[in-house]
Coordinates of C-alpha atoms in Angstrom, one line a residue:
X299 CA 19.6 5.5 31.5
X300 CA 21.9 8.5 31.4
X301 CA 20.1 11.8 32.2
X302 CA 20.2 13.8 28.9
X303 CA 18.0 16.0 26.8
X304 CA 18.8 13.5 24.1
X305 CA 17.1 10.6 25.8
X306 CA 14.0 9.1 24.3
X307 CA 11.8 6.1 24.6
X308 CA 12.2 5.4 20.9
X309 CA 14.6 6.7 18.2
X310 CA 13.9 6.0 14.6
X311 CA 17.0 6.2 12.4
X312 CA 16.0 7.5 9.0
X313 CA 13.6 10.1 7.6
X314 CA 12.0 8.5 4.5
X315 CA 8.8 6.7 3.9
X316 CA 9.4 3.8 6.4
X317 CA 10.5 6.1 9.2
X318 CA 7.4 8.3 8.6
X319 CA 5.1 5.3 8.6
X320 CA 6.5 4.2 12.0
X321 CA 6.2 7.7 13.4
X322 CA 2.6 7.9 12.3
X323 CA 1.7 4.9 14.6
X324 CA 4.1 6.0 17.4
X325 CA 2.1 9.3 17.7
X326 CA -0.7 7.3 19.2
X327 CA 1.3 5.6 21.9
X328 CA 2.3 8.5 24.1
X329 CA 5.9 7.4 23.8
X330 CA 8.7 10.0 23.6
X331 CA 10.3 9.5 20.2
X332 CA 12.3 11.3 17.5
X333 CA 13.6 10.7 13.9
X334 CA 17.3 11.1 13.2
X335 CA 17.8 11.8 9.5
X336 CA 21.1 12.3 7.9
X337 CA 19.5 14.1 4.9
X338 CA 19.4 17.9 4.8
X339 CA 15.7 18.0 3.9
X340 CA 12.6 15.8 4.2
X341 CA 11.9 13.3 1.4
X342 CA 14.2 10.4 2.1
X343 CA 16.0 8.6 -0.7
X344 CA 13.5 10.2 -3.2
X345 CA 15.7 13.3 -3.1
X346 CA 18.5 11.4 -4.8
X347 CA 16.5 9.7 -7.6
X348 CA 17.1 10.8 -11.1
X349 CA 15.1 13.8 -12.2
X350 CA 12.7 11.9 -14.5
X351 CA 12.0 9.1 -12.0
X352 CA 8.3 8.3 -11.4
X353 CA 6.4 5.9 -9.2
X354 CA 4.9 2.8 -10.7
X355 CA 1.4 3.3 -9.4
X356 CA -1.2 6.1 -9.3
X357 CA -1.2 8.4 -6.2
X358 CA -4.0 6.6 -4.5
X359 CA -2.0 3.4 -4.6
X360 CA 1.2 5.1 -3.4
X361 CA 0.2 6.4 0.0
X362 CA 1.4 6.2 3.6
X363 CA -1.0 5.4 6.5
X364 CA -3.6 8.0 7.2
X365 CA -3.4 10.3 4.3
X366 CA -3.7 9.7 0.5
X367 CA -1.1 11.1 -1.7
X368 CA -2.6 14.0 -3.7
X369 CA -3.5 13.3 -7.3
X370 CA -0.6 13.6 -9.7
X371 CA -0.5 15.8 -12.8
X372 CA 0.5 12.7 -14.8
X373 CA -0.4 9.0 -14.8
X374 CA 2.1 8.3 -12.0
X375 CA 3.5 10.7 -9.4
X376 CA 6.9 12.2 -10.3
X377 CA 9.9 12.2 -8.0
X378 CA 9.2 15.8 -7.1
X379 CA 5.6 15.0 -6.2
X380 CA 6.7 12.1 -4.0
X381 CA 9.2 14.4 -2.2
X382 CA 6.5 17.0 -1.7
X383 CA 4.1 14.4 -0.3
X384 CA 6.6 13.1 2.2
X385 CA 7.5 16.6 3.4
X386 CA 3.8 17.5 3.8
X387 CA 3.1 14.2 5.6
X388 CA 5.9 15.0 8.1
X389 CA 4.4 18.5 8.6
X390 CA 0.8 17.3 8.8
X391 CA 1.4 14.8 11.6
X392 CA 4.0 17.1 13.3
X393 CA 6.6 14.3 13.3
X394 CA 9.6 15.3 15.3
X395 CA 12.8 15.0 13.2
X396 CA 16.3 16.3 13.6
X397 CA 18.5 16.7 10.5
X398 CA 21.1 16.5 9.3
X399 CA 22.1 13.9 12.0
X400 CA 24.2 11.0 10.8
X401 CA 24.2 8.0 13.1
X402 CA 27.6 6.6 13.0
X403 CA 27.5 3.8 15.6
X404 CA 24.9 2.0 17.8
X405 CA 25.9 0.4 21.0
X406 CA 23.8 -1.8 23.3
X407 CA 23.5 -0.8 26.9
X408 CA 21.7 -2.3 29.9
X409 CA 18.8 0.1 29.5
X410 CA 18.6 0.3 25.7
X411 CA 20.9 1.9 23.2
X412 CA 23.5 4.7 22.8
X413 CA 23.8 6.3 19.4
X414 CA 27.0 8.0 18.5
X415 CA 26.1 10.7 15.9
X416 CA 27.4 13.7 14.1
X417 CA 25.5 15.8 16.7
X418 CA 26.7 13.9 19.8
X419 CA 25.3 11.0 21.7
X420 CA 21.6 10.1 21.8
X421 CA 20.0 7.5 24.1
X422 CA 16.9 5.4 23.8
X423 CA 15.1 2.4 25.3
X424 CA 14.1 1.0 21.9
X425 CA 15.3 1.6 18.4
X426 CA 13.9 1.4 14.9
X427 CA 16.3 1.3 12.0
X428 CA 14.6 2.5 8.8
X429 CA 17.5 3.6 6.6
X430 CA 16.6 1.6 3.5
X431 CA 19.2 0.9 0.8
X432 CA 20.1 4.1 -1.0
X433 CA 23.1 4.7 1.2
X434 CA 24.7 1.4 0.2
X435 CA 24.9 1.2 -3.6
X436 CA 26.3 -2.1 -4.9
X437 CA 28.8 -2.4 -7.8
X438 CA 30.1 -6.0 -8.5
X439 CA 33.8 -6.5 -7.9
X440 CA 34.7 -7.5 -11.4
X441 CA 38.2 -8.0 -12.7
X442 CA 39.7 -4.7 -13.8
X443 CA 37.1 -2.5 -12.1
X444 CA 39.7 -0.1 -10.8
X445 CA 41.6 0.0 -14.0
X446 CA 38.9 1.6 -16.2
X447 CA 39.9 5.2 -16.8
X448 CA 36.6 6.5 -18.1
X449 CA 33.8 7.7 -15.8
X450 CA 31.8 5.3 -13.6
X451 CA 28.7 6.1 -11.6
X452 CA 26.0 4.1 -9.9
X453 CA 22.3 4.8 -10.6
X454 CA 22.0 6.1 -7.1
X455 CA 24.1 9.2 -8.2
X456 CA 22.6 9.7 -11.7
X457 CA 20.6 12.8 -12.2
X458 CA 20.1 13.3 -15.9
X459 CA 21.7 12.7 -19.3
X460 CA 22.9 16.2 -20.1
X461 CA 26.6 15.3 -19.6
X462 CA 26.3 12.1 -21.7
X463 CA 25.7 14.0 -25.1
X464 CA 27.7 12.2 -27.8
X465 CA 29.4 9.7 -25.5
X466 CA 29.7 6.0 -25.7
X467 CA 27.9 4.6 -22.7
X468 CA 27.5 1.2 -21.2
X469 CA 24.4 0.7 -19.0
X470 CA 24.8 -2.3 -16.7
X471 CA 21.8 -4.0 -15.1
X472 CA 18.6 -5.7 -16.2
X473 CA 16.1 -4.3 -13.7
X474 CA 13.9 -1.2 -13.8
X475 CA 16.6 1.3 -13.2
X476 CA 18.7 -0.2 -16.0
X477 CA 15.9 -0.1 -18.5
X478 CA 14.8 3.4 -17.5
X479 CA 18.3 4.9 -17.6
X480 CA 19.0 3.2 -20.9
X481 CA 15.8 4.7 -22.3
X482 CA 16.9 8.2 -21.2
X483 CA 20.6 8.1 -22.0
X484 CA 20.0 6.5 -25.4
X485 CA 18.3 9.7 -26.6
X486 CA 21.6 11.6 -26.5
X487 CA 24.4 9.0 -26.5
X488 CA 25.5 5.8 -28.2
X489 CA 24.4 3.2 -25.7
X490 CA 25.0 -0.5 -25.1
X491 CA 23.0 -2.5 -22.5
X492 CA 24.6 -5.3 -20.5
X493 CA 22.5 -7.7 -18.4
X494 CA 23.3 -11.1 -16.8
X495 CA 20.2 -12.7 -18.4
X496 CA 17.9 -11.5 -21.2
X497 CA 15.7 -8.7 -19.8
X498 CA 12.0 -9.6 -19.2
X499 CA 9.3 -7.0 -19.6
X500 CA 5.9 -7.0 -18.0
X501 CA 2.7 -6.5 -20.1
X502 CA 2.1 -2.8 -20.9
X503 CA -1.0 -2.6 -18.8
X504 CA 0.7 -3.9 -15.7
X505 CA 1.7 -1.3 -13.1
X506 CA 2.4 -1.1 -9.4
X507 CA -1.2 -1.7 -8.5
X508 CA -1.2 -5.1 -10.3
X509 CA 2.2 -6.0 -8.9
X510 CA 1.0 -5.2 -5.3
X511 CA -2.2 -7.3 -5.8
X512 CA -0.2 -10.2 -7.2
X513 CA 2.4 -9.9 -4.4
X514 CA -0.4 -9.9 -1.8
X515 CA -2.0 -13.0 -3.4
X516 CA 1.5 -14.7 -3.4
X517 CA 2.0 -13.7 0.3
X518 CA -1.4 -15.1 1.3
X519 CA -0.8 -18.3 -0.7
X520 CA 2.5 -18.9 1.0
X521 CA 0.9 -18.4 4.4
X522 CA -1.9 -20.9 3.6
X523 CA 0.5 -23.3 1.8
X524 CA -1.3 -23.0 -1.5
X525 CA 0.3 -22.9 -5.0
X526 CA 0.1 -19.7 -7.0
X527 CA 1.5 -19.2 -10.6
X528 CA 2.5 -15.5 -11.0
X529 CA 5.3 -16.0 -13.6
X530 CA 3.7 -13.4 -16.0
X531 CA 3.8 -10.9 -13.2
X532 CA 7.2 -11.6 -11.7
X533 CA 8.1 -8.7 -9.5
X534 CA 11.7 -8.7 -10.9
X535 CA 10.4 -8.0 -14.4
X536 CA 10.6 -4.5 -16.0
X537 CA 7.6 -2.3 -15.7
X538 CA 6.7 -0.6 -19.0
X539 CA 6.6 3.0 -17.9
X540 CA 6.2 5.6 -20.6
X541 CA 10.0 6.1 -21.2
X542 CA 10.6 2.4 -21.6
X543 CA 7.7 2.0 -24.0
X544 CA 9.2 4.9 -26.0
X545 CA 12.6 3.2 -26.0
X546 CA 11.0 0.0 -27.3
X547 CA 9.6 2.0 -30.2
X548 CA 13.1 3.2 -30.9
X549 CA 14.3 -0.4 -30.8
X550 CA 17.0 0.2 -28.2
X551 CA 15.9 -2.4 -25.5
X552 CA 18.4 -5.0 -26.5
X553 CA 21.0 -6.5 -24.2
X554 CA 24.4 -7.5 -25.4
X555 CA 24.6 -9.9 -22.5
X556 CA 27.3 -10.1 -19.8
X557 CA 30.9 -9.1 -19.8
X558 CA 33.8 -10.7 -18.0
X559 CA 36.2 -7.9 -17.1
X560 CA 37.0 -4.3 -17.5
X561 CA 40.0 -2.7 -19.2
X562 CA 41.4 0.8 -19.1
X563 CA 39.2 1.8 -22.0
X564 CA 36.1 -0.5 -21.8
X565 CA 35.1 -4.1 -21.2
X566 CA 35.8 -7.6 -22.4
X567 CA 32.6 -9.5 -23.4
X568 CA 32.0 -13.2 -22.9
X569 CA 33.0 -13.7 -26.6
X570 CA 36.4 -12.1 -25.8
X571 CA 35.4 -9.1 -27.9
X572 CA 36.8 -5.9 -26.5
X573 CA 34.7 -2.7 -26.7
X574 CA 35.6 0.8 -25.6
X575 CA 33.3 3.1 -23.6
X576 CA 33.5 6.7 -22.2
X577 CA 31.1 6.1 -19.3
X578 CA 29.8 3.0 -17.4
X579 CA 26.5 3.4 -15.5
X580 CA 26.0 0.7 -12.9
X581 CA 22.3 -0.1 -12.3
X582 CA 23.2 -3.1 -10.1
X583 CA 21.2 -2.5 -7.0
X584 CA 21.9 -1.9 -3.4
X585 CA 22.9 -3.7 -0.2
X586 CA 21.2 -2.7 3.0
X587 CA 22.2 0.6 4.6
X588 CA 22.8 -0.8 8.1
X589 CA 26.5 0.0 8.6
X590 CA 25.5 1.9 11.8
X591 CA 24.6 -1.5 13.3
X592 CA 27.9 -3.1 12.6
X593 CA 29.3 -2.8 16.1
X594 CA 26.3 -4.9 17.4
X595 CA 27.7 -7.8 15.5
X596 CA 24.4 -8.8 13.9
X597 CA 24.8 -7.7 10.2
X598 CA 25.9 -10.0 7.4
X599 CA 28.0 -9.0 4.4
X600 CA 25.0 -7.5 2.7
X601 CA 23.9 -5.6 5.8
X602 CA 21.1 -7.9 6.5
X603 CA 20.0 -8.8 10.1
X604 CA 18.2 -11.9 11.2
X605 CA 14.7 -10.9 12.1
X606 CA 11.4 -12.3 13.3
X607 CA 9.0 -10.1 11.4
X608 CA 10.7 -6.8 11.9
X609 CA 12.2 -7.5 15.3
X610 CA 15.9 -8.3 15.5
X611 CA 16.4 -11.8 17.0
X612 CA 19.9 -11.4 18.4
X613 CA 19.5 -8.2 20.4
X614 CA 16.5 -7.0 22.4
X615 CA 14.7 -3.7 21.6
X616 CA 15.7 -3.3 18.0
X617 CA 13.4 -3.4 15.0
X618 CA 14.1 -2.9 11.2
X619 CA 11.5 -1.6 8.9
X620 CA 11.3 -1.1 5.2
X621 CA 14.3 -3.1 3.9
X622 CA 12.3 -5.5 1.8
X623 CA 10.3 -8.7 2.3
X624 CA 12.7 -10.0 5.1
X625 CA 11.4 -7.1 7.2
X626 CA 7.8 -7.4 6.2
X627 CA 5.8 -8.1 3.0
X628 CA 6.2 -5.3 0.5
X629 CA 7.7 -3.1 3.2
X630 CA 10.0 -1.3 0.8
X631 CA 7.0 0.3 -0.9
X632 CA 5.0 3.3 0.0
X633 CA 1.7 1.4 0.1
X634 CA 3.2 -1.7 1.7
X635 CA 5.2 -0.3 4.6
X636 CA 2.2 0.7 6.7
X637 CA 1.4 -2.9 7.6
X638 CA 5.0 -3.5 8.9
X639 CA 5.1 -0.1 10.7
X640 CA 1.8 -0.8 12.6
X641 CA 3.0 -4.3 13.6
X642 CA 6.4 -2.9 14.7
X643 CA 4.9 -0.2 16.9
X644 CA 2.5 -2.6 18.5
X645 CA 5.4 -4.9 19.4
X646 CA 7.6 -2.1 20.5
X647 CA 4.9 -0.6 22.7
X648 CA 4.3 -4.0 24.4
X649 CA 8.0 -4.4 24.8
X650 CA 8.4 -1.1 26.6
X651 CA 5.3 -1.6 28.8
X652 CA 6.8 -4.8 30.1

C-alpha cells in the first residue's frame, strides 16, 4: 500500500447512525480506522429532515450500541434530539471523523482501495460504505416532468410549510413522509394528496417498538421456515404520529389517486381531469446513495450491490451497512443497525487478520 498519512486499515464512508455503529465496534479491534463524512456537522441525514420530524419510537427503543438515547421531552425524540444524540455519541466514544470530505470515487487495488475525495486520496485495506439513501432522492420520470413551471421539491429538501401559505399544493406519495408532510402543509395551504394505491394506516397504538418486534418475529419466522401473519402491522403502512392523527381529525387524509402526466401548470389525473398546482412535493422515496462505488461496476440502477449479509460478493474487502434489509435485518433503523454493525466488524476483522 502507498505510504501516506491518509492510509488506514479501515475507512467508513458516512457519518450517520450506521457509520457510528460500525465505529463503536471497530474501537475494540485495535484497527486503524476513520470516518469520511461529506456533511459539515455530525448527525448524518437527520440534519436534513424537516423541522417537525420525529422518530417513531421512544428514546430507549431508538438507541445505538452501548449508550441509550437520553429521554425525550415528548413521546418520541425530535429531529433536533436525534442530531444531538448522534453528535454526543461520536464525542463519547471519541470516534475519529473527517468532515466535510466527499468521496467521489472508489477504486480497487491489489492491497485494498483508493478513495478519490474532495480532500485528496485516501487508502485502506478494507472499506465500509454507510451512506444510506438521503443523498439519492427519487422522483419518478413521469411524462411532462420537466414541463411543469411551478415549484417542485423532494421531501429530502423540505424544511417547513412557511413558504406554502395560500398555495395550491400537490403532495405525492403514500408513505409516512407523504402523510406527515400533507398533515403539516394542509394547515396553511390548499392541498391534494396523490398515492398509487389507497393509503393504509396502522392502529393508533402502534409505534416503532411494535413494528420492530413484528419485524423481528417475521425475520425469525423466515429463518425457521414458519408462517407469520403480520398484515395488520405491515411495515409499509403509515404510523399514526400526532400530526397525522390531527390531520385525520381535520378530515384531510384522503388520496385522489394517481395521475398520468404533468403539464406546465399541474397534472392530468387518470380520469383525464386536469388540475393546476403551484407546488408539487415529491414524497417518493430514495435510491441507495452508492454512486461512489460506480467505478467498481457492482451497483445496479438503484444503487444496490449484491451482498452476502453485509459483505459485497463481487469484490473483496467491501461491506455495506445500513441500507435496508438487503444489508441486514432492520439495518436502516437506529435500534436495528447495531446487529449488522457488529457482524460486519467481526467479519472485517477476520478478513484483515487472514
